[in-house]
Tab-separated table of C-alpha atoms in Angstrom:
chain	number	residue	atom	x	y	z
C	1	UNK	CA	32.743	1.870	21.225
C	2	UNK	CA	32.876	4.962	18.885
C	3	UNK	CA	31.036	8.091	20.049
C	4	UNK	CA	28.994	8.475	16.954
C	5	UNK	CA	28.335	7.071	13.352
C	6	UNK	CA	27.720	9.390	10.512
C	7	UNK	CA	28.178	7.568	7.239
C	8	UNK	CA	24.929	5.992	6.222
C	9	UNK	CA	26.319	2.687	4.639
C	10	UNK	CA	28.279	2.295	7.665
C	11	UNK	CA	25.165	2.897	10.348
C	12	UNK	CA	22.757	0.480	8.554
C	13	UNK	CA	25.466	-2.116	8.083
C	14	UNK	CA	26.335	-2.134	11.715
C	15	UNK	CA	23.198	-1.760	12.877
C	16	UNK	CA	24.220	-3.313	16.263
C	17	UNK	CA	26.605	-0.632	16.980
C	18	UNK	CA	24.236	2.222	15.364
C	19	UNK	CA	21.426	1.490	17.807
C	20	UNK	CA	23.852	1.925	20.671
C	21	UNK	CA	25.533	5.279	19.562
C	22	UNK	CA	22.667	7.063	17.825
C	23	UNK	CA	19.868	7.759	20.186
C	24	UNK	CA	17.278	8.576	17.193
C	25	UNK	CA	17.782	5.143	15.325
C	26	UNK	CA	17.261	3.431	18.416
C	27	UNK	CA	13.875	5.466	19.289
C	28	UNK	CA	12.703	5.326	15.875
C	29	UNK	CA	12.551	1.425	16.140
C	30	UNK	CA	10.968	1.881	19.371
C	31	UNK	CA	8.410	4.283	17.839
C	32	UNK	CA	7.475	1.663	15.038
C	33	UNK	CA	6.536	-0.788	17.897
C	34	UNK	CA	4.609	1.563	19.512
C	35	UNK	CA	2.675	2.688	16.539
C	36	UNK	CA	1.831	-0.837	15.515
C	37	UNK	CA	0.596	-1.410	19.264
C	38	UNK	CA	-1.582	1.645	19.047
C	39	UNK	CA	-3.032	0.467	15.496
C	40	UNK	CA	-3.694	-2.980	17.000
C	41	UNK	CA	-5.314	-1.694	20.162
C	42	UNK	CA	-7.606	0.761	18.214
C	43	UNK	CA	-8.909	-2.009	16.036
C	44	UNK	CA	-9.288	-4.425	18.697
C	45	UNK	CA	-11.323	-2.027	20.900
C	46	UNK	CA	-13.791	-1.693	18.001
C	47	UNK	CA	-14.079	-5.534	17.711
C	48	UNK	CA	-11.831	-6.371	15.187
C	49	UNK	CA	-10.422	-10.076	15.256
C	50	UNK	CA	-6.720	-10.181	14.413
C	51	UNK	CA	-5.759	-13.043	12.209
C	52	UNK	CA	-3.037	-14.541	10.580
C	53	UNK	CA	-3.182	-15.784	6.698
C	54	UNK	CA	-0.992	-17.846	4.512
C	55	UNK	CA	2.256	-15.908	3.171
C	56	UNK	CA	2.861	-18.966	0.627
C	57	UNK	CA	0.492	-20.270	-2.031
C	58	UNK	CA	0.135	-21.220	-5.148
C	59	UNK	CA	-1.004	-17.693	-6.467
C	60	UNK	CA	0.257	-14.748	-4.323
C	61	UNK	CA	-3.042	-12.600	-5.324
C	62	UNK	CA	-4.594	-9.476	-3.981
C	63	UNK	CA	-2.160	-6.869	-5.817
C	64	UNK	CA	-1.150	-6.225	-9.243
C	65	UNK	CA	2.855	-6.963	-8.720
C	66	UNK	CA	5.372	-9.247	-9.110
C	67	UNK	CA	5.864	-11.682	-6.828
C	68	UNK	CA	8.938	-13.932	-5.338
C	69	UNK	CA	8.739	-17.421	-6.252
C	70	UNK	CA	10.038	-20.583	-4.678
C	71	UNK	CA	9.658	-24.489	-4.097
C	72	UNK	CA	8.497	-26.556	-1.715
C	73	UNK	CA	9.950	-29.974	-1.076
C	74	UNK	CA	6.480	-31.332	-0.655
C	75	UNK	CA	5.366	-29.994	-4.192
C	76	UNK	CA	8.584	-30.202	-6.207
C	77	UNK	CA	6.889	-29.648	-9.634
C	78	UNK	CA	5.036	-26.515	-8.334
C	79	UNK	CA	5.888	-22.894	-8.302
C	80	UNK	CA	4.942	-21.244	-4.726
C	81	UNK	CA	4.474	-17.530	-4.519
C	82	UNK	CA	4.876	-15.331	-1.621
C	83	UNK	CA	1.975	-13.223	-0.904
C	84	UNK	CA	2.008	-9.773	-2.416
C	85	UNK	CA	-1.109	-8.788	-0.017
C	86	UNK	CA	-3.201	-10.622	2.189
C	87	UNK	CA	-6.334	-9.425	0.665
C	88	UNK	CA	-7.950	-12.415	-0.648
C	89	UNK	CA	-7.411	-14.510	1.960
C	90	UNK	CA	-9.207	-12.036	4.470
C	91	UNK	CA	-12.043	-11.667	2.361
C	92	UNK	CA	-12.445	-15.295	2.375
C	93	UNK	CA	-12.918	-15.133	6.346
C	94	UNK	CA	-15.468	-12.145	5.707
C	95	UNK	CA	-17.118	-14.768	3.860
C	96	UNK	CA	-16.773	-17.314	6.749
C	97	UNK	CA	-18.682	-15.220	8.868
C	98	UNK	CA	-16.109	-12.775	10.681
C	99	UNK	CA	-17.256	-9.374	10.164
C	100	UNK	CA	-14.417	-7.486	11.362
C	101	UNK	CA	-11.013	-8.988	11.015
C	102	UNK	CA	-7.492	-7.199	10.355
C	103	UNK	CA	-3.987	-8.553	9.976
C	104	UNK	CA	-0.555	-6.711	10.560
C	105	UNK	CA	2.183	-8.550	8.842
C	106	UNK	CA	4.632	-8.634	5.934
C	107	UNK	CA	4.086	-8.953	2.258
C	108	UNK	CA	6.556	-9.360	-0.748
C	109	UNK	CA	6.915	-7.898	-4.107
C	110	UNK	CA	9.968	-8.609	-6.382
C	111	UNK	CA	10.327	-4.910	-7.557
C	112	UNK	CA	12.898	-2.169	-7.418
C	113	UNK	CA	14.456	-0.596	-3.988
C	114	UNK	CA	14.298	3.017	-3.548
C	115	UNK	CA	13.739	5.706	-0.501
C	116	UNK	CA	10.414	4.673	-0.131
C	117	UNK	CA	10.036	1.069	-1.462
C	118	UNK	CA	11.603	-2.158	-0.258
C	119	UNK	CA	10.470	-5.823	-1.793
C	120	UNK	CA	9.419	-6.884	1.774
C	121	UNK	CA	7.080	-4.753	3.809
C	122	UNK	CA	4.695	-4.624	6.582
C	123	UNK	CA	1.167	-3.794	6.423
C	124	UNK	CA	-2.062	-3.628	8.197
C	125	UNK	CA	-5.178	-4.364	6.258
C	126	UNK	CA	-8.710	-4.661	7.830
C	127	UNK	CA	-11.972	-5.844	6.455
C	128	UNK	CA	-15.382	-4.854	7.776
C	129	UNK	CA	-18.794	-5.997	6.267
C	130	UNK	CA	-21.480	-3.462	5.505
C	131	UNK	CA	-19.229	-0.534	5.293
C	132	UNK	CA	-18.781	1.800	2.658
C	133	UNK	CA	-16.300	4.163	1.586
C	134	UNK	CA	-17.812	7.222	3.733
C	135	UNK	CA	-17.270	5.083	6.780
C	136	UNK	CA	-13.712	4.098	5.714
C	137	UNK	CA	-12.591	7.477	5.208
C	138	UNK	CA	-13.868	8.963	8.596
C	139	UNK	CA	-12.360	6.045	10.398
C	140	UNK	CA	-9.017	6.686	8.661
C	141	UNK	CA	-9.289	10.291	9.576
C	142	UNK	CA	-10.060	9.598	13.237
C	143	UNK	CA	-7.052	7.230	13.335
C	144	UNK	CA	-4.546	9.270	11.584
C	145	UNK	CA	-5.388	12.411	13.827
C	146	UNK	CA	-5.173	10.107	16.604
C	147	UNK	CA	-1.759	8.600	15.489
C	148	UNK	CA	-0.460	12.146	15.189
C	149	UNK	CA	-1.606	13.368	18.521
C	150	UNK	CA	-0.077	10.084	19.783
C	151	UNK	CA	3.205	10.832	18.367
C	152	UNK	CA	3.638	14.179	19.681
C	153	UNK	CA	2.934	13.034	23.043
C	154	UNK	CA	5.763	10.352	22.517
C	155	UNK	CA	8.416	13.066	21.293
C	156	UNK	CA	7.661	15.250	24.553
C	157	UNK	CA	7.777	12.596	26.716
C	158	UNK	CA	9.431	8.922	26.175
C	159	UNK	CA	10.973	9.597	22.772
C	160	UNK	CA	12.700	13.023	22.888
C	161	UNK	CA	15.013	12.377	19.759
C	162	UNK	CA	11.727	12.194	17.571
C	163	UNK	CA	10.742	15.384	15.825
C	164	UNK	CA	7.248	16.892	16.531
C	165	UNK	CA	4.816	15.627	13.934
C	166	UNK	CA	3.307	18.739	12.158
C	167	UNK	CA	0.604	17.046	10.002
C	168	UNK	CA	-2.567	18.948	9.684
C	169	UNK	CA	-5.483	16.747	11.356
C	170	UNK	CA	-8.210	19.384	10.451
C	171	UNK	CA	-11.208	17.100	9.161
C	172	UNK	CA	-12.790	16.247	6.743
C	173	UNK	CA	-9.788	15.916	4.545
C	174	UNK	CA	-9.456	17.439	1.156
C	175	UNK	CA	-10.735	15.405	-1.792
C	176	UNK	CA	-9.529	15.414	-5.464
C	177	UNK	CA	-11.283	13.393	-7.968
C	178	UNK	CA	-8.876	11.037	-10.139
C	179	UNK	CA	-10.284	11.963	-13.569
C	180	UNK	CA	-11.550	15.108	-13.184
C	181	UNK	CA	-8.261	16.438	-11.435
C	182	UNK	CA	-6.142	15.063	-14.314
C	183	UNK	CA	-8.518	16.652	-16.853
C	184	UNK	CA	-8.353	20.058	-15.164
C	185	UNK	CA	-4.589	19.978	-14.789
C	186	UNK	CA	-3.777	18.949	-18.322
C	187	UNK	CA	-6.634	21.145	-19.907
C	188	UNK	CA	-7.609	17.639	-21.927
C	189	UNK	CA	-10.562	15.283	-21.893
C	190	UNK	CA	-9.523	11.431	-21.489
C	191	UNK	CA	-11.226	9.108	-24.025
C	192	UNK	CA	-13.795	6.532	-23.020
C	193	UNK	CA	-11.399	4.511	-21.008
C	194	UNK	CA	-13.455	1.071	-21.357
C	195	UNK	CA	-12.796	1.559	-25.359
C	196	UNK	CA	-10.583	-0.476	-27.178
C	197	UNK	CA	-8.497	2.370	-28.552
C	198	UNK	CA	-8.158	4.224	-24.785
C	199	UNK	CA	-4.661	2.974	-24.421
C	200	UNK	CA	-3.778	4.843	-27.821
C	201	UNK	CA	-5.771	7.965	-27.148
C	202	UNK	CA	-3.923	8.325	-23.304
C	203	UNK	CA	-0.412	7.538	-25.168
C	204	UNK	CA	-1.417	10.771	-27.269
C	205	UNK	CA	-2.014	12.749	-24.101
C	206	UNK	CA	1.237	11.870	-23.252
C	207	UNK	CA	2.562	12.994	-26.536
C	208	UNK	CA	0.798	16.304	-26.212
C	209	UNK	CA	2.144	16.994	-22.980
C	210	UNK	CA	5.744	16.188	-23.815
C	211	UNK	CA	5.610	13.411	-20.960
C	212	UNK	CA	8.065	10.330	-21.574
C	213	UNK	CA	5.802	7.124	-21.649
C	214	UNK	CA	6.700	4.538	-18.815
C	215	UNK	CA	8.136	1.175	-19.528
C	216	UNK	CA	5.423	-1.218	-20.636
C	217	UNK	CA	3.309	1.281	-21.222
C	218	UNK	CA	-0.243	-0.608	-20.447
C	219	UNK	CA	-3.236	1.462	-19.700
C	220	UNK	CA	-3.042	1.354	-16.026
C	221	UNK	CA	0.553	2.202	-15.756
C	222	UNK	CA	-0.074	5.245	-18.052
C	223	UNK	CA	-2.951	6.382	-15.606
C	224	UNK	CA	-0.525	5.706	-12.557
C	225	UNK	CA	1.748	7.808	-14.371
C	226	UNK	CA	-0.149	10.825	-14.919
C	227	UNK	CA	-1.428	10.760	-11.426
C	228	UNK	CA	2.383	10.665	-9.886
C	229	UNK	CA	2.987	13.417	-11.888
C	230	UNK	CA	0.119	15.769	-11.526
C	231	UNK	CA	-2.048	14.882	-8.629
C	232	UNK	CA	0.239	13.238	-5.848
C	233	UNK	CA	2.301	16.116	-5.694
C	234	UNK	CA	-0.474	18.502	-4.770
C	235	UNK	CA	-1.360	16.493	-1.898
C	236	UNK	CA	0.940	17.652	0.763
C	237	UNK	CA	-1.978	18.184	3.346
C	238	UNK	CA	-3.980	14.893	4.202
C	239	UNK	CA	-5.909	14.525	0.600
C	240	UNK	CA	-8.355	11.893	-0.540
C	241	UNK	CA	-7.825	10.962	-4.334
C	242	UNK	CA	-10.885	9.416	-5.291
C	243	UNK	CA	-12.693	7.774	-8.179
C	244	UNK	CA	-9.884	5.850	-9.676
C	245	UNK	CA	-10.491	4.211	-13.383
C	246	UNK	CA	-11.851	0.847	-13.078
C	247	UNK	CA	-8.722	-0.701	-14.347
C	248	UNK	CA	-6.531	0.623	-11.325
C	249	UNK	CA	-8.455	-1.022	-9.026
C	250	UNK	CA	-9.746	-4.664	-10.267
C	251	UNK	CA	-11.117	-6.124	-6.690
C	252	UNK	CA	-13.184	-3.055	-5.880
C	253	UNK	CA	-16.919	-2.351	-6.910
C	254	UNK	CA	-17.320	-0.027	-9.807
C	255	UNK	CA	-20.040	2.611	-11.258
C	256	UNK	CA	-20.327	5.057	-13.718
C	257	UNK	CA	-19.199	8.386	-12.699
C	258	UNK	CA	-22.140	11.206	-13.136
C	259	UNK	CA	-19.611	13.865	-13.932
C	260	UNK	CA	-16.765	12.497	-16.099
C	261	UNK	CA	-19.193	9.416	-17.479
C	262	UNK	CA	-16.106	7.156	-16.926
C	263	UNK	CA	-16.460	3.680	-15.436
C	264	UNK	CA	-14.449	4.310	-12.048
C	265	UNK	CA	-13.845	2.364	-8.944
C	266	UNK	CA	-15.347	2.848	-5.396
C	267	UNK	CA	-11.921	3.633	-3.952
C	268	UNK	CA	-10.129	6.359	-2.039
C	269	UNK	CA	-6.570	6.917	-1.543
C	270	UNK	CA	-5.185	9.176	1.083
C	271	UNK	CA	-2.002	10.874	0.406
C	272	UNK	CA	0.214	13.037	2.789
C	273	UNK	CA	3.373	14.801	2.108
C	274	UNK	CA	2.965	13.592	-1.694
C	275	UNK	CA	3.235	10.178	-0.678
C	276	UNK	CA	0.470	7.377	-0.653
C	277	UNK	CA	-0.533	6.170	3.189
C	278	UNK	CA	-3.851	4.552	2.852
C	279	UNK	CA	-6.137	2.545	0.361
C	280	UNK	CA	-9.835	2.057	0.893
C	281	UNK	CA	-12.180	0.248	-1.155
C	282	UNK	CA	-15.883	-1.287	-1.398
C	283	UNK	CA	-14.874	-4.669	-2.046
C	284	UNK	CA	-16.282	-6.349	-5.480
C	285	UNK	CA	-18.699	-9.112	-4.320
C	286	UNK	CA	-20.298	-10.392	-7.460
C	287	UNK	CA	-18.541	-13.473	-8.809
C	288	UNK	CA	-19.285	-12.642	-12.389
C	289	UNK	CA	-18.084	-8.960	-12.347
C	290	UNK	CA	-14.808	-10.061	-10.470
C	291	UNK	CA	-14.324	-12.880	-12.971
C	292	UNK	CA	-14.695	-10.223	-15.563
C	293	UNK	CA	-12.170	-7.639	-13.749
C	294	UNK	CA	-9.807	-10.632	-13.592
C	295	UNK	CA	-10.166	-11.275	-17.274
C	296	UNK	CA	-9.221	-7.669	-17.963
C	297	UNK	CA	-6.553	-7.421	-15.851
C	298	UNK	CA	-5.025	-10.651	-17.480
C	299	UNK	CA	-4.754	-8.363	-20.665
C	300	UNK	CA	-2.070	-6.116	-19.077
C	301	UNK	CA	-0.069	-9.167	-17.943
C	302	UNK	CA	3.508	-8.361	-18.261
C	303	UNK	CA	6.904	-8.766	-16.207
C	304	UNK	CA	5.535	-5.897	-13.536
C	305	UNK	CA	2.056	-7.647	-13.629
C	306	UNK	CA	1.664	-11.067	-13.322
C	307	UNK	CA	-2.154	-11.462	-13.035
C	308	UNK	CA	-4.032	-14.608	-13.286
C	309	UNK	CA	-7.582	-15.474	-12.724
C	310	UNK	CA	-7.754	-16.880	-9.167
C	311	UNK	CA	-10.622	-19.706	-9.653
C	312	UNK	CA	-10.451	-20.503	-5.967
C	313	UNK	CA	-11.314	-16.969	-4.869
C	314	UNK	CA	-14.346	-16.804	-7.621
C	315	UNK	CA	-15.797	-19.986	-6.214
C	316	UNK	CA	-15.294	-18.650	-2.539
C	317	UNK	CA	-17.435	-15.483	-3.929
C	318	UNK	CA	-20.354	-17.599	-5.235
C	319	UNK	CA	-21.089	-18.445	-1.383
C	320	UNK	CA	-22.045	-14.560	-0.895
C	321	UNK	CA	-19.397	-11.992	0.286
C	322	UNK	CA	-21.579	-9.344	2.027
C	323	UNK	CA	-20.938	-5.810	1.194
C	324	UNK	CA	-17.544	-5.150	2.701
C	325	UNK	CA	-15.301	-2.342	3.094
C	326	UNK	CA	-11.328	-2.875	2.942
C	327	UNK	CA	-8.570	-0.654	4.240
C	328	UNK	CA	-4.821	-0.801	3.763
C	329	UNK	CA	-1.954	0.953	5.200
C	330	UNK	CA	1.776	0.261	4.503
C	331	UNK	CA	3.409	0.449	8.358
C	332	UNK	CA	6.896	1.479	7.050
C	333	UNK	CA	5.792	4.219	5.074
C	334	UNK	CA	3.298	5.540	7.856
C	335	UNK	CA	6.145	5.312	10.478
C	336	UNK	CA	8.246	7.183	8.125
C	337	UNK	CA	5.864	9.882	7.920
C	338	UNK	CA	5.191	10.223	11.757
C	339	UNK	CA	8.808	10.230	12.556
C	340	UNK	CA	9.662	12.604	10.022
C	341	UNK	CA	12.195	10.126	8.331
C	342	UNK	CA	13.084	10.299	4.615
C	343	UNK	CA	14.103	6.354	3.923
C	344	UNK	CA	12.650	3.312	4.481
C	345	UNK	CA	15.850	1.862	5.793
C	346	UNK	CA	15.784	3.982	9.007
C	347	UNK	CA	12.501	2.465	9.991
C	348	UNK	CA	13.516	-1.144	9.264
C	349	UNK	CA	15.678	-2.831	11.750
C	350	UNK	CA	18.172	-3.795	9.408
C	351	UNK	CA	17.597	-1.909	6.358
C	352	UNK	CA	16.250	-2.628	2.983
C	353	UNK	CA	16.851	-5.978	1.050
C	354	UNK	CA	19.829	-4.729	-0.407
C	355	UNK	CA	21.625	-3.723	2.999
C	356	UNK	CA	20.401	-7.298	4.532
C	357	UNK	CA	22.015	-9.161	1.440
C	358	UNK	CA	25.130	-7.330	1.953
C	359	UNK	CA	25.263	-7.971	5.700
C	360	UNK	CA	26.610	-11.586	4.684
C	361	UNK	CA	29.733	-10.357	2.618
C	362	UNK	CA	31.094	-8.086	5.419
C	363	UNK	CA	30.589	-4.518	6.754
C	364	UNK	CA	32.788	-1.432	6.439
C	365	UNK	CA	35.298	-0.911	9.718
C	366	UNK	CA	33.741	1.238	12.210
C	367	UNK	CA	35.213	4.195	12.643
C	368	UNK	CA	34.303	6.737	15.403
C	369	UNK	CA	33.458	10.213	14.308
C	370	UNK	CA	34.821	12.571	16.485
């Protein structure tokens, strides 16, 4: 048995050894389990019912993302997609009378791999009838504060290899308006983002500021790129980005913002350390408005956005979804944040998809580091 493993690739491809010789690697895995348990207990204590919804269906649904596709022996002529989010299933359950529900489970997006992204990832989503954004942000701030305190208790007692979590938990968390914040930082005003020439106007803003255009420069991707360049780096302490343009949240309610006069979504996105941690929404419950938003989403369809109109979900909405608040959190990224870990590999038992696929080809020889 080696006394230590140092090389990151050797460690991730020999996790059975890594966990035995590196206390911190093993303690992060135990920590992940404790955080998931804590979130589950927090929600169950408030009357939420835990459910499991389908992972495979004819449409992935619930997120603008490229899905994985497969086939089933039972339906050889049909494509089946792995879910990108459980959202539409969970809202169907709210329609069925379950007013407080949650799910902790895997999702799949056929997209790139980097330090903070993996095609297979775990989320917690909960939905609560008759809740608005104010309620959701207050719940989030209490939960994050409790998790930070809990992390520090664990690091002092059970898991000493973990660093102390120094996230500021002063409430209320700061807020920045998506459009207002960008206009102030860029010293420019957005065109009417619902107008036919909105995309061309935003592209001109890129040119004026010398910003390279993203691939497949649709209006949602352009706006998201500006937020990642200007707004997200400012969110080192816990900060809510609010009032996203409607096209960035097609499943949420929307309204005309009184300050910017733009049509924006009822959405608040929490960033800590410059990274997204939580998304909250007031869910769209009008089948007519949801159809309009689905149709607009389809206009931006490309390889990265396989948007489609989910007729089954629209039919379900006709039964009357109550005003509903939705909440989503990436568990992997939350564990990274609380444990002070920089790479998503370190909070997954066997690393990212690239590591998992490589395991079958044989790993490097394990060399003891003296």
